[in-house]
CSV table of C-alpha atoms in Angstrom, one decimal:
chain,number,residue,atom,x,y,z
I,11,UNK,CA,197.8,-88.7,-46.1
I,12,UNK,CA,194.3,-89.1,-44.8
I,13,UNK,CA,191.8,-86.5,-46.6
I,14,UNK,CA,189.5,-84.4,-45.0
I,15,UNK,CA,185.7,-84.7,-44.5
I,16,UNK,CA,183.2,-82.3,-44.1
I,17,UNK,CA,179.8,-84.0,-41.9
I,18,UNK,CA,176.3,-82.1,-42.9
I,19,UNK,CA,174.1,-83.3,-39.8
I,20,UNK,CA,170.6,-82.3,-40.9
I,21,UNK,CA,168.2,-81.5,-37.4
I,22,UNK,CA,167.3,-84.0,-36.5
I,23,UNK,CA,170.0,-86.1,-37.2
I,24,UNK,CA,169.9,-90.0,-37.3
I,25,UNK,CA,172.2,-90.3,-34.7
I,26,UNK,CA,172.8,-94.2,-35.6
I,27,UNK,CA,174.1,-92.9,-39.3
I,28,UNK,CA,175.9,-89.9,-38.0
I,29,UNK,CA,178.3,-91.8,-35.6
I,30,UNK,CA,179.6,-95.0,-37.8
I,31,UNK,CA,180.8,-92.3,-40.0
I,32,UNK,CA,182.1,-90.6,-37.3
I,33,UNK,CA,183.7,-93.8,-35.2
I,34,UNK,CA,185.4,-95.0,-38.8
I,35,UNK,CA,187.0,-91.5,-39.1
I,36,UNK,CA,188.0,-91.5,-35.9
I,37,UNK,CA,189.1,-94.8,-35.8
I,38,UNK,CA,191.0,-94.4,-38.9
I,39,UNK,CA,192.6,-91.6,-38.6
I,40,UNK,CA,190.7,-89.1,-41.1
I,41,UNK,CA,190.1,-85.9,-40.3
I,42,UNK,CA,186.3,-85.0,-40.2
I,43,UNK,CA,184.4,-81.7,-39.1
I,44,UNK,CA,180.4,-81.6,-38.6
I,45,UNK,CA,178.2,-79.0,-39.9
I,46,UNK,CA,174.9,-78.8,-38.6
I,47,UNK,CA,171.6,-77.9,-41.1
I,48,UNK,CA,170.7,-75.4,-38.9
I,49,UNK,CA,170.6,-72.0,-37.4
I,50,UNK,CA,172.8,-73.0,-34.7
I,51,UNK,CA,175.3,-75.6,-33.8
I,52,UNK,CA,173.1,-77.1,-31.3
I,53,UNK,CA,170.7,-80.4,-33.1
I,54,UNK,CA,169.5,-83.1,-32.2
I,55,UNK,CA,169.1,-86.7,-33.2
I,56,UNK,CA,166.2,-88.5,-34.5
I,57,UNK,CA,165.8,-90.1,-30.5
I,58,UNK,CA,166.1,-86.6,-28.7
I,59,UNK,CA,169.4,-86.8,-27.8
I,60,UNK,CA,171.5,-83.0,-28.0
I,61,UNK,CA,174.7,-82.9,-30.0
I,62,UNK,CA,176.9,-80.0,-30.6
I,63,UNK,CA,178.3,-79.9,-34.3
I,64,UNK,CA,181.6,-77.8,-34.4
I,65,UNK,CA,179.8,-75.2,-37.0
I,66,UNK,CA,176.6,-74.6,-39.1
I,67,UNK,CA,176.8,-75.1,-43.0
I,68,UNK,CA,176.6,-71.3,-43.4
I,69,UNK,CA,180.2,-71.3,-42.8
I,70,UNK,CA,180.9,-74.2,-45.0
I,71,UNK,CA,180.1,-72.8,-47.9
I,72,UNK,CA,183.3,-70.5,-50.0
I,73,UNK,CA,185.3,-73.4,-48.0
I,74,UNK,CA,184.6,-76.3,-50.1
I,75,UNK,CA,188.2,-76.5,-51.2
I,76,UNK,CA,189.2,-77.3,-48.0
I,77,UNK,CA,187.9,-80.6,-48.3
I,78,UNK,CA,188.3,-83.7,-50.1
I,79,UNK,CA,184.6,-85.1,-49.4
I,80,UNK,CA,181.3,-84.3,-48.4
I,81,UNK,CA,179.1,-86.6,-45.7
I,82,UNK,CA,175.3,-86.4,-45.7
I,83,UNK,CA,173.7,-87.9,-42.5
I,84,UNK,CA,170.2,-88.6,-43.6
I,85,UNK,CA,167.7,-87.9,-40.7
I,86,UNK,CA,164.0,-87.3,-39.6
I,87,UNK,CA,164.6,-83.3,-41.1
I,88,UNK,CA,164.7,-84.9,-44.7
I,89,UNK,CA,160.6,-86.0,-44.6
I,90,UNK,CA,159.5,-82.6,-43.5
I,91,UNK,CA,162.3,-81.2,-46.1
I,92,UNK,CA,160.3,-79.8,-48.8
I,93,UNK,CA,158.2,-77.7,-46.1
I,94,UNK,CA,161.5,-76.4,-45.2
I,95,UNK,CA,163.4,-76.4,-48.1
I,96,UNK,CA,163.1,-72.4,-48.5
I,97,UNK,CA,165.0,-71.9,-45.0
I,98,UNK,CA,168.6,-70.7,-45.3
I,99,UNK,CA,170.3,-73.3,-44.1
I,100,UNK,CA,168.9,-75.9,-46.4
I,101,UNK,CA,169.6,-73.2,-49.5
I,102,UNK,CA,172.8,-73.4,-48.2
I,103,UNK,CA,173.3,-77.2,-48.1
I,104,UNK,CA,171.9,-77.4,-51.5
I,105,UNK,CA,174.5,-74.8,-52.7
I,106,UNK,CA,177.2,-76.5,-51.0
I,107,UNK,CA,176.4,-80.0,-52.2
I,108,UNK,CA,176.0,-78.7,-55.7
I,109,UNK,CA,179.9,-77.1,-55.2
I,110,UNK,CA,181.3,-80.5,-53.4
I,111,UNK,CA,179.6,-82.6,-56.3
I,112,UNK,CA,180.5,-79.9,-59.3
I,113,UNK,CA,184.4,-80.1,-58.1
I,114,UNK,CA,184.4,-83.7,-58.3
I,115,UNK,CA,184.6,-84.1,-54.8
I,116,UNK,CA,184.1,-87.9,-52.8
I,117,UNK,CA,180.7,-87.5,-52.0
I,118,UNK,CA,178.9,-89.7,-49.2
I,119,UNK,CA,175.8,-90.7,-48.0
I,120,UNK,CA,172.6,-92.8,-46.8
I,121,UNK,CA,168.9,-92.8,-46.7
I,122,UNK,CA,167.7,-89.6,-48.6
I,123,UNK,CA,171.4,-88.5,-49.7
I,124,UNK,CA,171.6,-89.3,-52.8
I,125,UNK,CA,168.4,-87.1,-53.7
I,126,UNK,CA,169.8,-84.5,-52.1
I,127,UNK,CA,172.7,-85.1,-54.1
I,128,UNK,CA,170.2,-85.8,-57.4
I,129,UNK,CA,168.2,-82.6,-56.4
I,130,UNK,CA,171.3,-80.3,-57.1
I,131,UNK,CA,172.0,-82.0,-60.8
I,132,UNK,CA,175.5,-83.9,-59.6
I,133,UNK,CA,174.5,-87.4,-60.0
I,134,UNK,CA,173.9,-87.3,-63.9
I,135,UNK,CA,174.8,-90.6,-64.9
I,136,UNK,CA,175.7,-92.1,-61.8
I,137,UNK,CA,174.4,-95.4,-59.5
I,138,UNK,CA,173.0,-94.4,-56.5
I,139,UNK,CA,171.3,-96.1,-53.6
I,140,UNK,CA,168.9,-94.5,-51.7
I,141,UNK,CA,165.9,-95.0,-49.7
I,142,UNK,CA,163.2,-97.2,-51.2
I,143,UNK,CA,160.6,-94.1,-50.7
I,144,UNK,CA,162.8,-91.3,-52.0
I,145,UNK,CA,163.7,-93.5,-55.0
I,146,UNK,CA,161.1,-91.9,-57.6
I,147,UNK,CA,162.7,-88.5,-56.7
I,148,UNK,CA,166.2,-89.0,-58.2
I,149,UNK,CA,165.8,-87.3,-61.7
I,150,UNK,CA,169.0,-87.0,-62.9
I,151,UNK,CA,170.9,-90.5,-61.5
I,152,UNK,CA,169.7,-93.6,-61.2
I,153,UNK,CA,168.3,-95.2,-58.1
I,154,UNK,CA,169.1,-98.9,-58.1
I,155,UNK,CA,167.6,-101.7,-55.5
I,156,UNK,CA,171.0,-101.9,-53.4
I,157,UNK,CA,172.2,-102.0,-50.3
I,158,UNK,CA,174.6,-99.7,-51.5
I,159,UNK,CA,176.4,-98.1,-54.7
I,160,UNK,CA,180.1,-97.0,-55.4
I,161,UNK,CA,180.1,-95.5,-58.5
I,162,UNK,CA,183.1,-92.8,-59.0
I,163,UNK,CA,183.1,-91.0,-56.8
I,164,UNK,CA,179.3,-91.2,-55.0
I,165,UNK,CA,179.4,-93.6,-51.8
I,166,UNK,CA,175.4,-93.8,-51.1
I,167,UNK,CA,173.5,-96.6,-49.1
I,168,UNK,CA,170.0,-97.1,-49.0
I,169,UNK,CA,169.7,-96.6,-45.3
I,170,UNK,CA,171.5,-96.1,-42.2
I,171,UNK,CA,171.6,-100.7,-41.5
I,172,UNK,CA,173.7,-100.7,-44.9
I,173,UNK,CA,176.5,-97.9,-44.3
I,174,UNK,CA,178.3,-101.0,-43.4
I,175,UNK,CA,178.0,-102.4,-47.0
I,176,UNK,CA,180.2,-99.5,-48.4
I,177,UNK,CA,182.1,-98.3,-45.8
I,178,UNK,CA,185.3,-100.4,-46.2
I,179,UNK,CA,185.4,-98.8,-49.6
I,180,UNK,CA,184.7,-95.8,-48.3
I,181,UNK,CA,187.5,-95.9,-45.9
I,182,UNK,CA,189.8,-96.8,-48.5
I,183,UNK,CA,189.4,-93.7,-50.8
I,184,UNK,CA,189.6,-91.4,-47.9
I,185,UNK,CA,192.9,-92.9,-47.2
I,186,UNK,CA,194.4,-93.2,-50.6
């Protein structure tokens, strides 16, 4: 049986990211649930566009077992991050990442993910991509030059153009 994802769309979202996760699920039968980095359900994407996640990460967290794997759809919110990083809902997401990645769950993600992922401690030791401008924050993994890294269980791409480059494998553990 198909496991089940949990979606953290940061506001703004990059909407381009966001939906070929979404379409793959869908199109592949996995279950999937967004959570919006937010005070309400209610973001938007990177172009303006409105979406309407089905929840906010506040009531993610204490649910983490509920899952099998976290997405993190990178967007414009991540640049202005650290002037925001204070805000209850991104203390949340931090604290929820940290219990996704502590449990060993599949985590997922593009663009700035993997230092969110790095920021909470859960990467020690492992390959991750990530976007050539965030690469001098990952502390605790280590940021390599491609398009994309598997490496357990840490799906990351360097940007929203190479979610393609993993996804396949992606797909496959989230079916197996």
């Amino acid at each position: 049986m198909a496991k089940k994802v949990a979606v953290l769309a940061v506001n703004p979202v990059n909407g381009f990211g966001l939906f070929q996760y979404l379409e793959a699920f869908f199109e592949n039968g996995i279950s999937y649930k967004v959570y919006a980095v937010a005070d309400s359900k209610e973001i938007k994407t990177n172009s303006g566009i409105t979406l309407m996640a089905d929840d906010v990460v506040a009531n993610l967290k204490g649910h983490e077992d509920e899952y099998d794997a976290l997405v993190f759809a990178c967007g414009d919110a991540v640049p202005v991050f650290q002037q925001n990083a204070s805000k209850p809902y991104n203390v949340t997401m931090l604290e929820v990442i940290k219990a996704f990645g502590e449990k060993g769950k599949i985590m997922i993600g593009h663009c700035a993910a993997a230092m969110m992922f790095d920021f909470t401690g859960v990467t020690k030791g492992k390959k991750v991509a990530v976007h050539p401008l965030a690469k001098p924050a990952i502390q605790n993994g280590e940021a390599t030059d491609s398009q994309s890294e598997v490496d357990g269980n840490f799906y990351t791409a360097q940007d929203e153009n190479n979610i393609w480059t993993m996804m396949p494998k992606v797909i496959a553990a989230l079916k197996a």
